[in-house]
Short mmCIF file of N, CA and C in Angstrom, two decimals:
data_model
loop_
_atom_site.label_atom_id
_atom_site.label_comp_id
_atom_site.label_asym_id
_atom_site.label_seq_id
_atom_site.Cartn_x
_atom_site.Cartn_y
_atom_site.Cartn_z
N UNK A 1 -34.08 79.25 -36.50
CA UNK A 1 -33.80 79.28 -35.09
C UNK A 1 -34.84 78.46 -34.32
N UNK A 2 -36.29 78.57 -34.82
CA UNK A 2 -36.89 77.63 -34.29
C UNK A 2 -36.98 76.06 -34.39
N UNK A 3 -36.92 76.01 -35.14
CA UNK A 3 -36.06 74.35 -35.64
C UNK A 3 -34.83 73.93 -34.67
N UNK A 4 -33.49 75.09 -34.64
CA UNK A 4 -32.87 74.44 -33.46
C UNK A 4 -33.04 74.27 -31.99
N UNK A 5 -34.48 75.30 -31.75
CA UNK A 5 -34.77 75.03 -30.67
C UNK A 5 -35.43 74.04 -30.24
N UNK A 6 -36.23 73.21 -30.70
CA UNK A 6 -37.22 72.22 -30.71
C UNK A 6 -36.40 70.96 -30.68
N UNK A 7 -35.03 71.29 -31.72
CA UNK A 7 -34.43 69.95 -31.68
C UNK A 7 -33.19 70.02 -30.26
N UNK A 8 -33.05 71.22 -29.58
CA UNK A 8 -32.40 70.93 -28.21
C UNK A 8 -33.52 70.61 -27.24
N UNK A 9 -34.57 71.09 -27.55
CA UNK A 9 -35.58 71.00 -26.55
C UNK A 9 -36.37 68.64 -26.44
N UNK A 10 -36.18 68.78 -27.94
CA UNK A 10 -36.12 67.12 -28.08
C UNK A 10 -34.89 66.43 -27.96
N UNK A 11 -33.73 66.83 -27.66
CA UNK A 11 -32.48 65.91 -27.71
C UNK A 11 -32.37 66.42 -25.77
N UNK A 12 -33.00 67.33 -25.18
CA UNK A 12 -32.92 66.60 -23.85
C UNK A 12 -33.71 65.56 -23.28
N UNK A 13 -35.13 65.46 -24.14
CA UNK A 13 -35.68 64.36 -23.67
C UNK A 13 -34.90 63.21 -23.66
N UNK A 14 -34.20 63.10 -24.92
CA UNK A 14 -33.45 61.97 -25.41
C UNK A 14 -32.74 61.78 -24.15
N UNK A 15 -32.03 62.46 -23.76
CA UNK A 15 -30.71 62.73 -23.25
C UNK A 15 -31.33 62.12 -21.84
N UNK A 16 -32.41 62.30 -21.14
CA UNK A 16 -33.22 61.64 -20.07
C UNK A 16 -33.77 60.22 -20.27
N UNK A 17 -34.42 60.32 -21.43
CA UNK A 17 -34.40 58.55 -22.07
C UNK A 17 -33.43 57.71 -21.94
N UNK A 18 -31.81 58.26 -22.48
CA UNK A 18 -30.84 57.80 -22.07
C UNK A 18 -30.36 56.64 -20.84
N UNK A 19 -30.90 58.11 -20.04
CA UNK A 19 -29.83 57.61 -18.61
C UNK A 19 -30.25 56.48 -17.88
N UNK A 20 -31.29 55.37 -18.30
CA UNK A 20 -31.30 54.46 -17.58
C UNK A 20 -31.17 52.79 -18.22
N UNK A 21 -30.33 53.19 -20.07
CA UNK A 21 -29.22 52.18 -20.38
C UNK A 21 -28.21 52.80 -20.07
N UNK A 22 -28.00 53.79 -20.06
CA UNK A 22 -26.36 54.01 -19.90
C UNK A 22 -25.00 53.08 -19.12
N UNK A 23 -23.94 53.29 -20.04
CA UNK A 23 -22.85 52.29 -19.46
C UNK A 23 -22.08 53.59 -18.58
N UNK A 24 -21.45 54.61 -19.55
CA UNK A 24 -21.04 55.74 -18.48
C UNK A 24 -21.39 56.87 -18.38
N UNK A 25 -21.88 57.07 -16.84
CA UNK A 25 -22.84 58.54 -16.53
C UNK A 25 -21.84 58.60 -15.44
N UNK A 26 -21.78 60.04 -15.62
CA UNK A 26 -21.31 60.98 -14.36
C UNK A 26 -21.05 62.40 -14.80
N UNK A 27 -20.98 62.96 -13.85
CA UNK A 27 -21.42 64.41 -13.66
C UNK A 27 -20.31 64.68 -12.45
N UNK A 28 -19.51 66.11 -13.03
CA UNK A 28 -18.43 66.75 -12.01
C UNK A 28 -17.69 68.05 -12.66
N UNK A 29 -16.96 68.63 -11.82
CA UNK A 29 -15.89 69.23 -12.39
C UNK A 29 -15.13 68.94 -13.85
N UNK A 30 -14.19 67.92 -13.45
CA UNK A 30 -13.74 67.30 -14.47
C UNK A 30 -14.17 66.08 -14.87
N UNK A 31 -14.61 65.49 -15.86
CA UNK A 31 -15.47 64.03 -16.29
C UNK A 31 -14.64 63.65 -17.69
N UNK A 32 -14.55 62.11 -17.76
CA UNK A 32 -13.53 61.52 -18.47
C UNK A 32 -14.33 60.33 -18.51
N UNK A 33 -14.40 59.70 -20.13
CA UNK A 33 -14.58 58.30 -20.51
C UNK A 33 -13.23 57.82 -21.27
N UNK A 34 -12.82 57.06 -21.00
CA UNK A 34 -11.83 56.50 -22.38
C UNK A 34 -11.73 54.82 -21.96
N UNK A 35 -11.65 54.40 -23.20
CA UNK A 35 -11.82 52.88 -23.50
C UNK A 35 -13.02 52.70 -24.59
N UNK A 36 -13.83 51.26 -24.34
CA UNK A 36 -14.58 50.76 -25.19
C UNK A 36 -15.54 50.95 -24.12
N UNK A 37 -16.64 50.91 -24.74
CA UNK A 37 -18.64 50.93 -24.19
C UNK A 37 -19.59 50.33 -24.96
N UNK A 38 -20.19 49.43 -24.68
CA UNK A 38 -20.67 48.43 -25.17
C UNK A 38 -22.86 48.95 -24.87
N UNK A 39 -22.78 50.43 -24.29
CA UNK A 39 -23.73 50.81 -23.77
C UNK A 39 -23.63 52.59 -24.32
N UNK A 40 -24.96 53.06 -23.98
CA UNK A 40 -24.52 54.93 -24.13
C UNK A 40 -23.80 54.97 -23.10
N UNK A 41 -23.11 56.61 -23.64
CA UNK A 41 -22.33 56.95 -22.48
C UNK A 41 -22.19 58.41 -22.33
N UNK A 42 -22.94 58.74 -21.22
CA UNK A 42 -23.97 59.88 -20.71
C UNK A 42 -22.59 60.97 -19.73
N UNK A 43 -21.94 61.93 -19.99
CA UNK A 43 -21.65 62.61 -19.09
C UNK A 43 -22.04 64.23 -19.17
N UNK A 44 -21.42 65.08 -18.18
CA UNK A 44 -21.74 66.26 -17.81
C UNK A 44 -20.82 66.65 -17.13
N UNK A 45 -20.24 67.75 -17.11
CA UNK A 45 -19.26 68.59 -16.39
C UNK A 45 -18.73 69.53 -16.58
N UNK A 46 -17.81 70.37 -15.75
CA UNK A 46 -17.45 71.54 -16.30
C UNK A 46 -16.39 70.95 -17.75
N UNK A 47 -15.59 70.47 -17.51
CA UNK A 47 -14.76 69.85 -18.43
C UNK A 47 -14.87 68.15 -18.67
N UNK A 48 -15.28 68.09 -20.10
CA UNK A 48 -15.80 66.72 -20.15
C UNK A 48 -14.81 66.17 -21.23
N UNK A 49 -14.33 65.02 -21.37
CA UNK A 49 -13.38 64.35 -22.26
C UNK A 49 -14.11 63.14 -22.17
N UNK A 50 -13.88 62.68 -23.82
CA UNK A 50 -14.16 61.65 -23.95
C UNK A 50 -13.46 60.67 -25.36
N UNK A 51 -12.76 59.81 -25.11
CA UNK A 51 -11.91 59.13 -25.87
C UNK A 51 -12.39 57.54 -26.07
N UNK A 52 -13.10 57.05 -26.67
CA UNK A 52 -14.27 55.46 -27.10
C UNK A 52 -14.13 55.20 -27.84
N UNK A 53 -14.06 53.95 -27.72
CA UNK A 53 -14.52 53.02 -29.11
C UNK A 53 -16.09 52.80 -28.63
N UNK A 54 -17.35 53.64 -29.33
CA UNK A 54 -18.27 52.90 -28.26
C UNK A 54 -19.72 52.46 -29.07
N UNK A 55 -20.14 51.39 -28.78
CA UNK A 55 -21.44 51.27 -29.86
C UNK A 55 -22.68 51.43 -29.90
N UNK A 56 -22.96 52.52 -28.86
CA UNK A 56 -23.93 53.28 -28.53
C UNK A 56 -23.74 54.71 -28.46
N UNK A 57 -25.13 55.55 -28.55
CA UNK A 57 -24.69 57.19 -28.48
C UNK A 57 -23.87 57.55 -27.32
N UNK A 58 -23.38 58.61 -27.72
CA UNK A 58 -22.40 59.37 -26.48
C UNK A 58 -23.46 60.90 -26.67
N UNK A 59 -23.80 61.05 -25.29
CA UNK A 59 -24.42 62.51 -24.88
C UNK A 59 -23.44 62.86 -23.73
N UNK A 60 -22.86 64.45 -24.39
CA UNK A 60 -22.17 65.31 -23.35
C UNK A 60 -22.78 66.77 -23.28
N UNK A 61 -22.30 67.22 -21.69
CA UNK A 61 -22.77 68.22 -21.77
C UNK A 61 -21.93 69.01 -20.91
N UNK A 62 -21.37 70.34 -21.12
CA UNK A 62 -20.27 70.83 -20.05
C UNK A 62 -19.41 72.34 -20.93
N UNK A 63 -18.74 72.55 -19.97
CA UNK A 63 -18.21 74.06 -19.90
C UNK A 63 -17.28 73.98 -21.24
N UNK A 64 -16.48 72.71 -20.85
CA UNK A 64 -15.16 72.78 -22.45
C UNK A 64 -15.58 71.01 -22.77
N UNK A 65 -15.67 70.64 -23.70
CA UNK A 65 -16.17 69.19 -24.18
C UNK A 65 -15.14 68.97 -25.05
N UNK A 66 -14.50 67.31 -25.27
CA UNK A 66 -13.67 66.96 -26.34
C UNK A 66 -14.20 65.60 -26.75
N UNK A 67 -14.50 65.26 -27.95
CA UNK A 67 -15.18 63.88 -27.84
C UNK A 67 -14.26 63.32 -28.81
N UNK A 68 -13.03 61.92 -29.24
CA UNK A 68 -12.55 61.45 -29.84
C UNK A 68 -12.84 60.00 -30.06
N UNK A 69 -12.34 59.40 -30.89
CA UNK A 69 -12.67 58.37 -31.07
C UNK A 69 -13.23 57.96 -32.22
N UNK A 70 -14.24 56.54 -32.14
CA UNK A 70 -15.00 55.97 -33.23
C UNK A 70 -16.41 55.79 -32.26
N UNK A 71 -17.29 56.31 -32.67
CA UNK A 71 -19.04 56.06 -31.89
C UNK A 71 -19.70 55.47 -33.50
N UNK A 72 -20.41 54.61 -32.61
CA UNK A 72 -21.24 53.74 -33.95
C UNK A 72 -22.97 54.46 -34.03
N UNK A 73 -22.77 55.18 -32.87
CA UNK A 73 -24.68 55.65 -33.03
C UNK A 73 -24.33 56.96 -33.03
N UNK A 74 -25.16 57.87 -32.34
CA UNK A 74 -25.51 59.41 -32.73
C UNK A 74 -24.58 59.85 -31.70
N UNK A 75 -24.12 61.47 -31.88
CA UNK A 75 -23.46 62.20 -30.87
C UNK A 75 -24.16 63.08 -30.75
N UNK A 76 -24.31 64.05 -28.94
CA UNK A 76 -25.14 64.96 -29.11
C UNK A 76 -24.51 65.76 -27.73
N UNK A 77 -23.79 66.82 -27.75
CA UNK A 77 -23.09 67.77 -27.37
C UNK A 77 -23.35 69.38 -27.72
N UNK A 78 -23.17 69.32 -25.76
CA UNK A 78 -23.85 70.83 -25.45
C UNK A 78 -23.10 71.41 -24.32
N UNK A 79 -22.36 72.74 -24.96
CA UNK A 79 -21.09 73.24 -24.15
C UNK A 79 -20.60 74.83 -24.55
N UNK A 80 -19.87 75.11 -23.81
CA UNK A 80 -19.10 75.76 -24.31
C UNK A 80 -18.11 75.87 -25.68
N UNK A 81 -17.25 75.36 -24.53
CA UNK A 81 -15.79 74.89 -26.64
C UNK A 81 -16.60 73.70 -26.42
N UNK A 82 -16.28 73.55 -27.80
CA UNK A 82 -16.26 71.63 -27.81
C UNK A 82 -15.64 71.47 -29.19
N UNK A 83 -14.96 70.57 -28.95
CA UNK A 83 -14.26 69.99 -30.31
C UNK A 83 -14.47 68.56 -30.27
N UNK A 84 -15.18 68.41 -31.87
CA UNK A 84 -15.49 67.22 -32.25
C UNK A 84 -14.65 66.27 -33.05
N UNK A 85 -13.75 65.26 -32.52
CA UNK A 85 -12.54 64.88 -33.91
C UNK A 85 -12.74 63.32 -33.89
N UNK A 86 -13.80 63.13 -34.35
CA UNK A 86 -14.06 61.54 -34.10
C UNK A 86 -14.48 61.03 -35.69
N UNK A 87 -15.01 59.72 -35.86
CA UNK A 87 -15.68 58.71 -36.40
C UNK A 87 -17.17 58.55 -36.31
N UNK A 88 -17.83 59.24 -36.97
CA UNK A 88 -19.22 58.98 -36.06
C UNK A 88 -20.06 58.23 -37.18
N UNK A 89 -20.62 57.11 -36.99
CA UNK A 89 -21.26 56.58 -37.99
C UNK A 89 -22.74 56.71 -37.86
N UNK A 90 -23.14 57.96 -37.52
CA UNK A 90 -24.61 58.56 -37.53
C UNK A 90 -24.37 59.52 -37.34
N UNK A 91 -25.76 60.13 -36.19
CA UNK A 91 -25.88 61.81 -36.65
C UNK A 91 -24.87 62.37 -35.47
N UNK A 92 -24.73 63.97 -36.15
CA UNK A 92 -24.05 64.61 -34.78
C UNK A 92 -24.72 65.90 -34.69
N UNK A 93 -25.05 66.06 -33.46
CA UNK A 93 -25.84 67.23 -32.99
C UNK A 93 -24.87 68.25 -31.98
N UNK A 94 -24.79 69.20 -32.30
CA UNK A 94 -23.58 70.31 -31.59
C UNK A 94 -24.22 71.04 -31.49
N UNK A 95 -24.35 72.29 -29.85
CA UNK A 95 -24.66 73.61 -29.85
C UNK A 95 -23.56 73.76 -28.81
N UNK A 96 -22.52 75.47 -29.10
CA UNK A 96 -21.83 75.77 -28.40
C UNK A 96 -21.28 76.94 -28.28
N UNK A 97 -20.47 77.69 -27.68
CA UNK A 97 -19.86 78.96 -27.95
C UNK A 97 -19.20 78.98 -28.95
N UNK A 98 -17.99 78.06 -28.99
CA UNK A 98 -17.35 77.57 -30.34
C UNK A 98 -17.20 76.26 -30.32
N UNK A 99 -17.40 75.74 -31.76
CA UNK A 99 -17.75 74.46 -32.02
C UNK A 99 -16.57 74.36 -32.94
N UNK A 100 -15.92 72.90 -32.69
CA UNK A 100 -14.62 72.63 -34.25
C UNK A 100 -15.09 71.00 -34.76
N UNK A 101 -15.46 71.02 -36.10
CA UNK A 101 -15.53 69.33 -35.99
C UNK A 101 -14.85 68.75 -36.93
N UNK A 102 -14.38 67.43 -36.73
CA UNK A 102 -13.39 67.00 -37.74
C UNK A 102 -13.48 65.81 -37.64
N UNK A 103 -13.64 64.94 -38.84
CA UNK A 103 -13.47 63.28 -38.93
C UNK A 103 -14.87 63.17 -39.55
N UNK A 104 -15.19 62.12 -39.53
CA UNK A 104 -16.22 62.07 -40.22
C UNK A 104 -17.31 61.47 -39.67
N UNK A 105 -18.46 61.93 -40.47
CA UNK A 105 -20.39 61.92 -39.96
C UNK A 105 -20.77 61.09 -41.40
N UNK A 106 -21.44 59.78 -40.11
CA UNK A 106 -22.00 58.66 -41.36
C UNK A 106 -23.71 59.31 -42.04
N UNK A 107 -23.93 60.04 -40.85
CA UNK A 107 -25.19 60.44 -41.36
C UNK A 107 -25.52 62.09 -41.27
N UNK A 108 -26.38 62.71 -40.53
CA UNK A 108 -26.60 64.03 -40.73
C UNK A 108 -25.50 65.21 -39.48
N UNK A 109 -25.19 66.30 -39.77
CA UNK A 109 -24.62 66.98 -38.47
C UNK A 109 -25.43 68.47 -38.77
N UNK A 110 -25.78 68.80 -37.75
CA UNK A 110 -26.22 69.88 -37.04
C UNK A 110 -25.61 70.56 -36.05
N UNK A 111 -25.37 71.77 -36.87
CA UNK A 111 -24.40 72.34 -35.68
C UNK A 111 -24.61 74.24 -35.41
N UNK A 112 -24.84 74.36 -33.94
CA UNK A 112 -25.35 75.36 -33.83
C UNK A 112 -24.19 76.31 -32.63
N UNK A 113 -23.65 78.11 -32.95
CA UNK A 113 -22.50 78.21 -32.10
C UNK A 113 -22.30 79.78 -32.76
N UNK A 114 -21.29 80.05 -31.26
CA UNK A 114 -21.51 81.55 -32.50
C UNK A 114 -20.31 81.51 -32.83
N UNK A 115 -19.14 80.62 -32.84
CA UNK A 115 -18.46 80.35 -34.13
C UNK A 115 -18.76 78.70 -34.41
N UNK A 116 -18.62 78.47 -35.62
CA UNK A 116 -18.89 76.63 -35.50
C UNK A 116 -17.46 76.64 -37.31
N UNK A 117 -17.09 75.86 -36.95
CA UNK A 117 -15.46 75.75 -37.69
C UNK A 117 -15.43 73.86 -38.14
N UNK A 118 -15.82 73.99 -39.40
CA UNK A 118 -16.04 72.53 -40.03
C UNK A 118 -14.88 72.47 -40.83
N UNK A 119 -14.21 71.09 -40.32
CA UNK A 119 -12.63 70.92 -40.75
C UNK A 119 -12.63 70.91 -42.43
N UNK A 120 -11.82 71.78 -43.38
CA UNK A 120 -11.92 71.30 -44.90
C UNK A 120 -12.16 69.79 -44.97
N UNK A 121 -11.40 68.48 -44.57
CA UNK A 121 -11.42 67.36 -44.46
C UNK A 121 -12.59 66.51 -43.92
N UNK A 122 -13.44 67.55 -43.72
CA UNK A 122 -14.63 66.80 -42.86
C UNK A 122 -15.39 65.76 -43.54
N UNK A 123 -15.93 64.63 -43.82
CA UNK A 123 -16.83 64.08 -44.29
C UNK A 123 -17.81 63.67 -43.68
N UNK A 124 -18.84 63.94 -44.61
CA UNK A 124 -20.26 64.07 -43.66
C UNK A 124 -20.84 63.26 -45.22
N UNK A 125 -21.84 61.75 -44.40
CA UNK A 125 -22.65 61.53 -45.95
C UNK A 125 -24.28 61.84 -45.87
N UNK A 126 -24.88 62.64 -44.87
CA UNK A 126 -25.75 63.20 -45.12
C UNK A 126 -25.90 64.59 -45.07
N UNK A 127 -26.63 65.57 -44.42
CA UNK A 127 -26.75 67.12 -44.79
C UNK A 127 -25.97 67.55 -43.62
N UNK A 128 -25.46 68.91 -43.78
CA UNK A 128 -24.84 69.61 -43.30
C UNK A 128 -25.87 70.83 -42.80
N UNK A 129 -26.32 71.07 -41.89
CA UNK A 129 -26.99 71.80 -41.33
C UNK A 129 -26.56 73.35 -40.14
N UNK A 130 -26.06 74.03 -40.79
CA UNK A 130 -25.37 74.79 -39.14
C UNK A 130 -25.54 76.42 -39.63
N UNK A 131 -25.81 76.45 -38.02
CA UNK A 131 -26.60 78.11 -37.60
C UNK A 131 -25.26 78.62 -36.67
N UNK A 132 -24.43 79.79 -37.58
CA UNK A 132 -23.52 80.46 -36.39
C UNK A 132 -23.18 82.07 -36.82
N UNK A 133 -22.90 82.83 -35.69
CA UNK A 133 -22.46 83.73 -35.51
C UNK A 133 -21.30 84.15 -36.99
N UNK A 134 -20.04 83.21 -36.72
CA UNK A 134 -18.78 82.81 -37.64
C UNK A 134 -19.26 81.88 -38.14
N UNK A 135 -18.94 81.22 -39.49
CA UNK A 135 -19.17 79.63 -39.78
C UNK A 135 -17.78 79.93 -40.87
N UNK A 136 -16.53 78.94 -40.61
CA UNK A 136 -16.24 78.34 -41.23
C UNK A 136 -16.16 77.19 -41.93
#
């Protein structure tokens, strides 16, 4: 538990490091990326969606989170639900009420929730790391 705390407590620094390449930042109610990003792409909201082709990290943070797509750097999502059904060709970092992830992790995933639900199909080619309540 202390390990995942240190690493939310270091992935907000990140997450502040971020915000001044970022291609899309915003913060609201409802928050939406979809297309290509050639930059990170930083949101926050109660309900956050996000659908990219993008070749920088994607950091979300919000009440219900959906992140799809193909991301070429790290993902790092912090929410309520969140469902993860993407391409990620690095790491993925998840803490949530319930967490679902599916598609595949080029490098490490960490996932922290008090249910966290890893698709049979999942491929991950580095470690699998996750702290939950439920873990499927």
């Amino acid at each position: 538990m202390k390990i995942l705390l240190t690493t939310a407590v270091a992935s907000l620094g990140f997450f502040v490091a971020l915000s001044s390449t970022s291609l899309g930042q915003d913060t609201g109610e409802f928050v939406s990326f979809e297309g290509p990003a050639d930059r990170n792409i930083l949101l926050a909201g109660g309900n956050v969606r996000v659908d990219a082709v993008a070749a920088e990290d994607v950091v979300v943070a919000g009440g219900e989170i959906t992140i799809r797509g193909q991301i070429s750097k790290d993902v790092l999502a912090a929410g309520g639900d969140i469902l993860i059904d993407a391409d990620i060709q690095e790491d993925l970092r998840v803490a949530g009420g319930d967490v679902v992830v599916r598609g595949t992790v080029g490098g490490d995933v960490l996932a922290a929730g008090g249910d966290v639900r890893l698709a049979r199909d999942l491929k991950v080619a580095g470690r699998i790391d996750a702290a939950a309540g439920d873990l499927e």
